[in-house]
């Protein structure tokens, strides 16, 4: 894979350093991509998402879901098992893991459920009213009132 130099992006933009940092982080993580545990990301509505992670062998107490610095961090640590067990074949991986998902602005974690060996995390994007598009009424030419103009008679 190629290495990209993002220095021109830093020189030519102001305020986009978070995007450049995220691109840099993604490019460096692709080299050492961890595939455990497998997960799906689905869009359940226009502004709703669900992350489903296969966590077979983990109980609710073994799992941790937290949001920190704009990232969703899912981790698991299996409690100590009985050393009396003797496995002839051990194919179910219950090794500890930490999976990070970078959240976009205004995306909030609504909750998490653990059923049938799957951890489901529901997310929703809540755009503040100030950022939502709004329609501006257009007044007719006769209805326009200039409120910023002050009569000279009222000032004196």
GROMACS .gro file of N, CA and C in nm:
model
  468
    1UNK      N    1   0.084  -0.118   0.000
    1UNK     CA    2   0.000   0.000   0.000
    1UNK      C    3   0.088   0.124   0.000
    2UNK      N    4   0.040   0.229  -0.062
    2UNK     CA    5   0.116   0.353  -0.071
    2UNK      C    6   0.104   0.435   0.056
    3UNK      N    7   0.205   0.513   0.082
    3UNK     CA    8   0.199   0.611   0.191
    3UNK      C    9   0.169   0.746   0.129
    4UNK      N   10   0.073   0.818   0.188
    4UNK     CA   11   0.035   0.948   0.138
    4UNK      C   12   0.090   1.055   0.231
    5UNK      N   13   0.143   1.160   0.171
    5UNK     CA   14   0.192   1.274   0.247
    5UNK      C   15   0.080   1.377   0.254
    6UNK      N   16   0.030   1.403   0.374
    6UNK     CA   17  -0.081   1.496   0.392
    6UNK      C   18  -0.034   1.637   0.425
    7UNK      N   19   0.096   1.664   0.414
    7UNK     CA   20   0.150   1.797   0.445
    7UNK      C   21   0.087   1.906   0.359
    8UNK      N   22   0.065   1.886   0.228
    8UNK     CA   23   0.000   1.992   0.149
    8UNK      C   24  -0.141   2.024   0.200
    9UNK      N   25  -0.209   1.927   0.252
    9UNK     CA   26  -0.343   1.951   0.307
    9UNK      C   27  -0.335   2.041   0.431
   10UNK      N   28  -0.235   2.018   0.514
   10UNK     CA   29  -0.218   2.103   0.633
   10UNK      C   30  -0.183   2.246   0.594
   11UNK      N   31  -0.104   2.263   0.487
   11UNK     CA   32  -0.060   2.396   0.447
   11UNK      C   33  -0.171   2.476   0.380
   12UNK      N   34  -0.264   2.409   0.312
   12UNK     CA   35  -0.363   2.478   0.230
   12UNK      C   36  -0.499   2.492   0.297
   13UNK      N   37  -0.517   2.439   0.416
   13UNK     CA   38  -0.649   2.445   0.480
   13UNK      C   39  -0.635   2.491   0.624
   14UNK      N   40  -0.744   2.544   0.673
   14UNK     CA   41  -0.750   2.587   0.813
   14UNK      C   42  -0.875   2.523   0.874
   15UNK      N   43  -0.859   2.457   0.985
   15UNK     CA   44  -0.972   2.398   1.054
   15UNK      C   45  -1.007   2.257   1.011
   16UNK      N   46  -0.935   2.203   0.914
   16UNK     CA   47  -0.962   2.067   0.867
   16UNK      C   48  -0.860   1.967   0.920
   17UNK      N   49  -0.787   2.006   1.024
   17UNK     CA   50  -0.683   1.919   1.077
   17UNK      C   51  -0.740   1.790   1.134
   18UNK      N   52  -0.864   1.793   1.184
   18UNK     CA   53  -0.925   1.670   1.236
   18UNK      C   54  -0.946   1.569   1.125
   19UNK      N   55  -0.988   1.617   1.008
   19UNK     CA   56  -1.009   1.527   0.894
   19UNK      C   57  -0.876   1.468   0.849
   20UNK      N   58  -0.774   1.551   0.842
   20UNK     CA   59  -0.643   1.502   0.802
   20UNK      C   60  -0.589   1.401   0.903
   21UNK      N   61  -0.608   1.430   1.032
   21UNK     CA   62  -0.564   1.335   1.134
   21UNK      C   63  -0.639   1.202   1.121
   22UNK      N   64  -0.769   1.209   1.094
   22UNK     CA   65  -0.848   1.087   1.079
   22UNK      C   66  -0.801   1.008   0.957
   23UNK      N   67  -0.775   1.076   0.846
   23UNK     CA   68  -0.724   1.007   0.727
   23UNK      C   69  -0.590   0.942   0.756
   24UNK      N   70  -0.505   1.013   0.825
   24UNK     CA   71  -0.374   0.959   0.862
   24UNK      C   72  -0.389   0.835   0.949
   25UNK      N   73  -0.480   0.842   1.046
   25UNK     CA   74  -0.504   0.729   1.137
   25UNK      C   75  -0.561   0.608   1.061
   26UNK      N   76  -0.654   0.633   0.969
   26UNK     CA   77  -0.714   0.524   0.892
   26UNK      C   78  -0.610   0.460   0.803
   27UNK      N   79  -0.527   0.541   0.739
   27UNK     CA   80  -0.426   0.485   0.650
   27UNK      C   81  -0.324   0.401   0.726
   28UNK      N   82  -0.289   0.443   0.847
   28UNK     CA   83  -0.192   0.366   0.924
   28UNK      C   84  -0.256   0.241   0.983
   29UNK      N   85  -0.385   0.245   1.014
   29UNK     CA   86  -0.453   0.128   1.070
   29UNK      C   87  -0.480   0.021   0.966
   30UNK      N   88  -0.490   0.059   0.838
   30UNK     CA   89  -0.515  -0.040   0.734
   30UNK      C   90  -0.400  -0.137   0.720
   31UNK      N   91  -0.279  -0.093   0.753
   31UNK     CA   92  -0.163  -0.181   0.742
   31UNK      C   93  -0.169  -0.294   0.844
   32UNK      N   94  -0.222  -0.264   0.962
   32UNK     CA   95  -0.228  -0.364   1.068
   32UNK      C   96  -0.373  -0.390   1.108
   33UNK      N   97  -0.459  -0.408   1.009
   33UNK     CA   98  -0.602  -0.424   1.035
   33UNK      C   99  -0.627  -0.553   1.113
   34UNK      N  100  -0.696  -0.538   1.225
   34UNK     CA  101  -0.735  -0.652   1.307
   34UNK      C  102  -0.875  -0.694   1.267
   35UNK      N  103  -0.896  -0.821   1.243
   35UNK     CA  104  -1.026  -0.868   1.197
   35UNK      C  105  -1.107  -0.933   1.308
   36UNK      N  106  -1.056  -0.932   1.430
   36UNK     CA  107  -1.127  -0.995   1.542
   36UNK      C  108  -1.177  -0.888   1.637
   37UNK      N  109  -1.298  -0.895   1.677
   37UNK     CA  110  -1.408  -0.981   1.635
   37UNK      C  111  -1.475  -0.925   1.510
   38UNK      N  112  -1.542  -1.010   1.433
   38UNK     CA  113  -1.612  -0.960   1.315
   38UNK      C  114  -1.729  -0.870   1.355
   39UNK      N  115  -1.761  -0.773   1.270
   39UNK     CA  116  -1.870  -0.680   1.301
   39UNK      C  117  -1.939  -0.633   1.173
   40UNK      N  118  -2.060  -0.584   1.188
   40UNK     CA  119  -2.137  -0.522   1.080
   40UNK      C  120  -2.174  -0.381   1.122
   41UNK      N  121  -2.182  -0.292   1.025
   41UNK     CA  122  -2.237  -0.159   1.048
   41UNK      C  123  -2.351  -0.143   0.949
   42UNK      N  124  -2.471  -0.118   1.001
   42UNK     CA  125  -2.586  -0.105   0.913
   42UNK      C  126  -2.657   0.027   0.938
   43UNK      N  127  -2.722   0.075   0.835
   43UNK     CA  128  -2.802   0.197   0.846
   43UNK      C  129  -2.947   0.153   0.862
   44UNK      N  130  -3.006   0.183   0.977
   44UNK     CA  131  -3.141   0.136   1.006
   44UNK      C  132  -3.249   0.238   0.972
   45UNK      N  133  -3.212   0.365   0.961
   45UNK     CA  134  -3.303   0.472   0.921
   45UNK      C  135  -3.217   0.585   0.864
   46UNK      N  136  -3.282   0.696   0.827
   46UNK     CA  137  -3.207   0.807   0.768
   46UNK      C  138  -3.096   0.856   0.860
   47UNK      N  139  -3.124   0.866   0.989
   47UNK     CA  140  -3.025   0.916   1.084
   47UNK      C  141  -2.999   0.816   1.196
   48UNK      N  142  -3.014   0.686   1.168
   48UNK     CA  143  -2.992   0.584   1.271
   48UNK      C  144  -2.903   0.473   1.215
   49UNK      N  145  -2.816   0.423   1.302
   49UNK     CA  146  -2.720   0.320   1.264
   49UNK      C  147  -2.715   0.214   1.372
   50UNK      N  148  -2.664   0.096   1.337
   50UNK     CA  149  -2.644  -0.012   1.433
   50UNK      C  150  -2.513  -0.082   1.402
   51UNK      N  151  -2.432  -0.097   1.505
   51UNK     CA  152  -2.309  -0.174   1.495
   51UNK      C  153  -2.336  -0.307   1.565
   52UNK      N  154  -2.315  -0.417   1.495
   52UNK     CA  155  -2.334  -0.550   1.552
   52UNK      C  156  -2.200  -0.621   1.553
   53UNK      N  157  -2.160  -0.666   1.672
   53UNK     CA  158  -2.029  -0.730   1.689
   53UNK      C  159  -2.051  -0.872   1.739
   54UNK      N  160  -1.987  -0.969   1.676
   54UNK     CA  161  -1.997  -1.110   1.718
   54UNK      C  162  -1.909  -1.131   1.840
   55UNK      N  163  -1.972  -1.156   1.954
   55UNK     CA  164  -1.899  -1.171   2.080
   55UNK      C  165  -1.934  -1.305   2.146
   56UNK      N  166  -1.931  -1.411   2.066
   56UNK     CA  167  -1.962  -1.544   2.119
   56UNK      C  168  -1.865  -1.580   2.231
   57UNK      N  169  -1.919  -1.630   2.339
   57UNK     CA  170  -1.837  -1.673   2.451
   57UNK      C  171  -1.817  -1.566   2.557
   58UNK      N  172  -1.863  -1.444   2.531
   58UNK     CA  173  -1.850  -1.336   2.628
   58UNK      C  174  -1.986  -1.308   2.693
   59UNK      N  175  -1.984  -1.287   2.824
   59UNK     CA  176  -2.105  -1.248   2.896
   59UNK      C  177  -2.111  -1.096   2.902
   60UNK      N  178  -2.226  -1.043   2.946
   60UNK     CA  179  -2.241  -0.898   2.957
   60UNK      C  180  -2.135  -0.837   3.048
   61UNK      N  181  -2.100  -0.908   3.154
   61UNK     CA  182  -2.000  -0.857   3.250
   61UNK      C  183  -1.860  -0.850   3.191
   62UNK      N  184  -1.834  -0.928   3.085
   62UNK     CA  185  -1.703  -0.928   3.022
   62UNK      C  186  -1.686  -0.814   2.922
   63UNK      N  187  -1.797  -0.751   2.881
   63UNK     CA  188  -1.795  -0.649   2.776
   63UNK      C  189  -1.799  -0.509   2.834
   64UNK      N  190  -1.737  -0.416   2.763
   64UNK     CA  191  -1.739  -0.275   2.802
   64UNK      C  192  -1.762  -0.191   2.678
   65UNK      N  193  -1.858  -0.098   2.686
   65UNK     CA  194  -1.888  -0.005   2.578
   65UNK      C  195  -1.880   0.135   2.635
   66UNK      N  196  -1.793   0.219   2.579
   66UNK     CA  197  -1.782   0.357   2.628
   66UNK      C  198  -1.753   0.452   2.514
   67UNK      N  199  -1.791   0.578   2.533
   67UNK     CA  200  -1.765   0.683   2.437
   67UNK      C  201  -1.663   0.777   2.500
   68UNK      N  202  -1.553   0.801   2.427
   68UNK     CA  203  -1.447   0.885   2.480
   68UNK      C  204  -1.382   0.961   2.366
   69UNK      N  205  -1.376   1.092   2.378
   69UNK     CA  206  -1.311   1.178   2.279
   69UNK      C  207  -1.363   1.155   2.137
   70UNK      N  208  -1.493   1.142   2.121
   70UNK     CA  209  -1.552   1.126   1.988
   70UNK      C  210  -1.534   0.989   1.928
   71UNK      N  211  -1.497   0.891   2.009
   71UNK     CA  212  -1.480   0.754   1.960
   71UNK      C  213  -1.560   0.658   2.046
   72UNK      N  214  -1.619   0.560   1.982
   72UNK     CA  215  -1.688   0.451   2.052
   72UNK      C  216  -1.586   0.340   2.071
   73UNK      N  217  -1.565   0.300   2.196
   73UNK     CA  218  -1.465   0.199   2.228
   73UNK      C  219  -1.537   0.077   2.286
   74UNK      N  220  -1.525  -0.035   2.218
   74UNK     CA  221  -1.584  -0.161   2.264
   74UNK      C  222  -1.468  -0.253   2.300
   75UNK      N  223  -1.469  -0.302   2.422
   75UNK     CA  224  -1.361  -0.391   2.464
   75UNK      C  225  -1.419  -0.508   2.542
   76UNK      N  226  -1.342  -0.614   2.549
   76UNK     CA  227  -1.384  -0.733   2.623
   76UNK      C  228  -1.263  -0.800   2.684
   77UNK      N  229  -1.284  -0.850   2.801
   77UNK     CA  230  -1.180  -0.926   2.871
   77UNK      C  231  -1.251  -1.043   2.938
   78UNK      N  232  -1.213  -1.161   2.901
   78UNK     CA  233  -1.275  -1.282   2.954
   78UNK      C  234  -1.222  -1.309   3.093
   79UNK      N  235  -1.314  -1.341   3.183
   79UNK     CA  236  -1.273  -1.376   3.319
   79UNK      C  237  -1.195  -1.507   3.316
   80UNK      N  238  -1.115  -1.527   3.417
   80UNK     CA  239  -1.033  -1.649   3.424
   80UNK      C  240  -1.122  -1.773   3.421
   81UNK      N  241  -1.079  -1.873   3.343
   81UNK     CA  242  -1.154  -1.996   3.330
   81UNK      C  243  -1.098  -2.103   3.422
   82UNK      N  244  -1.175  -2.208   3.436
   82UNK     CA  245  -1.129  -2.323   3.515
   82UNK      C  246  -1.009  -2.386   3.447
   83UNK      N  247  -0.906  -2.408   3.525
   83UNK     CA  248  -0.788  -2.474   3.469
   83UNK      C  249  -0.808  -2.625   3.465
   84UNK      N  250  -0.920  -2.672   3.523
   84UNK     CA  251  -0.948  -2.816   3.523
   84UNK      C  252  -0.996  -2.864   3.387
   85UNK      N  253  -1.041  -2.772   3.302
   85UNK     CA  254  -1.092  -2.812   3.171
   85UNK      C  255  -0.976  -2.852   3.081
   86UNK      N  256  -1.001  -2.958   3.005
   86UNK     CA  257  -0.903  -3.004   2.907
   86UNK      C  258  -0.972  -2.998   2.771
   87UNK      N  259  -0.920  -2.916   2.681
   87UNK     CA  260  -0.978  -2.901   2.549
   87UNK      C  261  -0.906  -2.993   2.451
   88UNK      N  262  -0.984  -3.067   2.372
   88UNK     CA  263  -0.927  -3.144   2.263
   88UNK      C  264  -0.910  -3.055   2.140
   89UNK      N  265  -1.003  -2.961   2.124
   89UNK     CA  266  -0.994  -2.859   2.019
   89UNK      C  267  -1.058  -2.732   2.072
   90UNK      N  268  -0.991  -2.620   2.055
   90UNK     CA  269  -1.046  -2.494   2.102
   90UNK      C  270  -1.054  -2.398   1.983
   91UNK      N  271  -1.173  -2.388   1.925
   91UNK     CA  272  -1.193  -2.305   1.806
   91UNK      C  273  -1.269  -2.176   1.833
   92UNK      N  274  -1.326  -2.163   1.951
   92UNK     CA  275  -1.399  -2.042   1.985
   92UNK      C  276  -1.303  -1.946   2.052
   93UNK      N  277  -1.277  -1.836   1.983
   93UNK     CA  278  -1.181  -1.739   2.035
   93UNK      C  279  -1.248  -1.651   2.139
   94UNK      N  280  -1.195  -1.650   2.258
   94UNK     CA  281  -1.245  -1.561   2.363
   94UNK      C  282  -1.130  -1.474   2.415
   95UNK      N  283  -1.043  -1.436   2.323
   95UNK     CA  284  -0.931  -1.352   2.364
   95UNK      C  285  -0.980  -1.208   2.381
   96UNK      N  286  -0.909  -1.135   2.460
   96UNK     CA  287  -0.944  -0.996   2.486
   96UNK      C  288  -0.930  -0.915   2.358
   97UNK      N  289  -1.014  -0.813   2.344
   97UNK     CA  290  -1.006  -0.726   2.227
   97UNK      C  291  -1.048  -0.585   2.264
   98UNK      N  292  -1.011  -0.493   2.177
   98UNK     CA  293  -1.058  -0.356   2.185
   98UNK      C  294  -1.080  -0.307   2.043
   99UNK      N  295  -1.201  -0.263   2.015
   99UNK     CA  296  -1.238  -0.216   1.882
   99UNK      C  297  -1.283  -0.071   1.895
  100UNK      N  298  -1.228   0.018   1.812
  100UNK     CA  299  -1.262   0.160   1.816
  100UNK      C  300  -1.335   0.200   1.689
  101UNK      N  301  -1.439   0.281   1.706
  101UNK     CA  302  -1.514   0.338   1.595
  101UNK      C  303  -1.515   0.489   1.615
  102UNK      N  304  -1.465   0.563   1.517
  102UNK     CA  305  -1.465   0.708   1.525
  102UNK      C  306  -1.606   0.757   1.491
  103UNK      N  307  -1.666   0.836   1.579
  103UNK     CA  308  -1.801   0.885   1.558
  103UNK      C  309  -1.799   1.022   1.491
  104UNK      N  310  -1.891   1.042   1.399
  104UNK     CA  311  -1.904   1.172   1.335
  104UNK      C  312  -1.967   1.272   1.432
  105UNK      N  313  -1.960   1.399   1.398
  105UNK     CA  314  -2.022   1.501   1.481
  105UNK      C  315  -2.171   1.474   1.494
  106UNK      N  316  -2.224   1.494   1.612
  106UNK     CA  317  -2.366   1.484   1.645
  106UNK      C  318  -2.418   1.340   1.643
  107UNK      N  319  -2.331   1.240   1.639
  107UNK     CA  320  -2.374   1.100   1.650
  107UNK      C  321  -2.365   1.060   1.796
  108UNK      N  322  -2.476   1.007   1.848
  108UNK     CA  323  -2.483   0.968   1.988
  108UNK      C  324  -2.517   0.821   2.000
  109UNK      N  325  -2.460   0.757   2.101
  109UNK     CA  326  -2.489   0.618   2.129
  109UNK      C  327  -2.618   0.613   2.210
  110UNK      N  328  -2.718   0.542   2.159
  110UNK     CA  329  -2.848   0.535   2.225
  110UNK      C  330  -2.857   0.419   2.323
  111UNK      N  331  -2.782   0.313   2.298
  111UNK     CA  332  -2.785   0.199   2.388
  111UNK      C  333  -2.717   0.078   2.327
  112UNK      N  334  -2.703  -0.025   2.409
  112UNK     CA  335  -2.639  -0.149   2.363
  112UNK      C  336  -2.716  -0.268   2.420
  113UNK      N  337  -2.727  -0.373   2.340
  113UNK     CA  338  -2.792  -0.497   2.385
  113UNK      C  339  -2.703  -0.614   2.348
  114UNK      N  340  -2.712  -0.719   2.429
  114UNK     CA  341  -2.633  -0.840   2.408
  114UNK      C  342  -2.730  -0.958   2.401
  115UNK      N  343  -2.749  -1.012   2.282
  115UNK     CA  344  -2.839  -1.126   2.263
  115UNK      C  345  -2.780  -1.223   2.163
  116UNK      N  346  -2.793  -1.350   2.194
  116UNK     CA  347  -2.752  -1.458   2.105
  116UNK      C  348  -2.608  -1.444   2.055
  117UNK      N  349  -2.518  -1.403   2.143
  117UNK     CA  350  -2.377  -1.393   2.107
  117UNK      C  351  -2.343  -1.272   2.023
  118UNK      N  352  -2.437  -1.178   2.010
  118UNK     CA  353  -2.414  -1.056   1.933
  118UNK      C  354  -2.432  -0.935   2.023
  119UNK      N  355  -2.341  -0.840   2.012
  119UNK     CA  356  -2.352  -0.713   2.083
  119UNK      C  357  -2.401  -0.611   1.981
  120UNK      N  358  -2.519  -0.553   2.004
  120UNK     CA  359  -2.577  -0.454   1.914
  120UNK      C  360  -2.568  -0.318   1.981
  121UNK      N  361  -2.511  -0.221   1.911
  121UNK     CA  362  -2.497  -0.085   1.962
  121UNK      C  363  -2.574   0.006   1.866
  122UNK      N  364  -2.675   0.074   1.919
  122UNK     CA  365  -2.759   0.161   1.838
  122UNK      C  366  -2.710   0.305   1.849
  123UNK      N  367  -2.698   0.370   1.734
  123UNK     CA  368  -2.650   0.507   1.725
  123UNK      C  369  -2.752   0.592   1.650
  124UNK      N  370  -2.756   0.719   1.683
  124UNK     CA  371  -2.844   0.811   1.612
  124UNK      C  372  -2.771   0.943   1.592
  125UNK      N  373  -2.796   1.003   1.475
  125UNK     CA  374  -2.738   1.134   1.447
  125UNK      C  375  -2.844   1.239   1.476
  126UNK      N  376  -2.815   1.324   1.574
  126UNK     CA  377  -2.907   1.430   1.614
  126UNK      C  378  -2.846   1.564   1.574
  127UNK      N  379  -2.899   1.621   1.469
  127UNK     CA  380  -2.848   1.749   1.420
  127UNK      C  381  -2.918   1.861   1.498
  128UNK      N  382  -2.843   1.953   1.559
  128UNK     CA  383  -2.905   2.063   1.633
  128UNK      C  384  -2.990   2.152   1.541
  129UNK      N  385  -3.091   2.214   1.598
  129UNK     CA  386  -3.182   2.299   1.522
  129UNK      C  387  -3.106   2.409   1.447
  130UNK      N  388  -3.003   2.463   1.509
  130UNK     CA  389  -2.927   2.572   1.447
  130UNK      C  390  -2.859   2.528   1.318
  131UNK      N  391  -2.829   2.397   1.303
  131UNK     CA  392  -2.761   2.348   1.184
  131UNK      C  393  -2.854   2.291   1.079
  132UNK      N  394  -2.983   2.274   1.113
  132UNK     CA  395  -3.079   2.220   1.017
  132UNK      C  396  -3.114   2.327   0.914
  133UNK      N  397  -3.143   2.283   0.791
  133UNK     CA  398  -3.183   2.381   0.690
  133UNK      C  399  -3.317   2.443   0.728
  134UNK      N  400  -3.333   2.570   0.695
  134UNK     CA  401  -3.460   2.637   0.724
  134UNK      C  402  -3.497   2.725   0.606
  135UNK      N  403  -3.626   2.742   0.587
  135UNK     CA  404  -3.677   2.822   0.476
  135UNK      C  405  -3.693   2.966   0.522
  136UNK      N  406  -3.646   3.058   0.442
  136UNK     CA  407  -3.655   3.201   0.470
  136UNK      C  408  -3.771   3.257   0.388
  137UNK      N  409  -3.863   3.326   0.455
  137UNK     CA  410  -3.976   3.387   0.385
  137UNK      C  411  -3.926   3.507   0.304
  138UNK      N  412  -3.980   3.522   0.185
  138UNK     CA  413  -3.943   3.633   0.099
  138UNK      C  414  -4.056   3.735   0.103
  139UNK      N  415  -4.024   3.856   0.145
  139UNK     CA  416  -4.124   3.961   0.154
  139UNK      C  417  -4.141   4.030   0.020
  140UNK      N  418  -4.262   4.087  -0.004
  140UNK     CA  419  -4.286   4.163  -0.126
  140UNK      C  420  -4.216   4.297  -0.114
  141UNK      N  421  -4.190   4.361  -0.225
  141UNK     CA  422  -4.118   4.488  -0.228
  141UNK      C  423  -4.181   4.596  -0.143
  142UNK      N  424  -4.316   4.603  -0.135
  142UNK     CA  425  -4.383   4.706  -0.057
  142UNK      C  426  -4.378   4.678   0.093
  143UNK      N  427  -4.360   4.553   0.131
  143UNK     CA  428  -4.364   4.515   0.272
  143UNK      C  429  -4.230   4.530   0.342
  144UNK      N  430  -4.126   4.565   0.269
  144UNK     CA  431  -3.993   4.573   0.326
  144UNK      C  432  -3.984   4.696   0.415
  145UNK      N  433  -3.942   4.678   0.537
  145UNK     CA  434  -3.923   4.787   0.632
  145UNK      C  435  -3.776   4.789   0.669
  146UNK      N  436  -3.714   4.903   0.651
  146UNK     CA  437  -3.573   4.914   0.687
  146UNK      C  438  -3.564   4.951   0.834
  147UNK      N  439  -3.520   4.860   0.914
  147UNK     CA  440  -3.516   4.881   1.058
  147UNK      C  441  -3.383   4.940   1.103
  148UNK      N  442  -3.282   4.933   1.020
  148UNK     CA  443  -3.150   4.982   1.060
  148UNK      C  444  -3.132   5.130   1.033
  149UNK      N  445  -3.224   5.190   0.956
  149UNK     CA  446  -3.213   5.331   0.922
  149UNK      C  447  -3.284   5.413   1.030
  150UNK      N  448  -3.217   5.514   1.082
  150UNK     CA  449  -3.272   5.599   1.187
  150UNK      C  450  -3.299   5.737   1.128
  151UNK      N  451  -3.417   5.791   1.155
  151UNK     CA  452  -3.449   5.927   1.109
  151UNK      C  453  -3.360   6.027   1.181
  152UNK      N  454  -3.324   6.132   1.108
  152UNK     CA  455  -3.241   6.237   1.168
  152UNK      C  456  -3.319   6.313   1.274
  153UNK      N  457  -3.452   6.324   1.258
  153UNK     CA  458  -3.534   6.399   1.355
  153UNK      C  459  -3.538   6.328   1.491
  154UNK      N  460  -3.540   6.192   1.491
  154UNK     CA  461  -3.548   6.119   1.618
  154UNK      C  462  -3.416   6.123   1.695
  155UNK      N  463  -3.306   6.141   1.623
  155UNK     CA  464  -3.176   6.145   1.686
  155UNK      C  465  -3.155   6.282   1.755
  156UNK      N  466  -3.200   6.387   1.690
  156UNK     CA  467  -3.178   6.522   1.742
  156UNK      C  468  -3.279   6.556   1.843
   0.00000   0.00000   0.00000
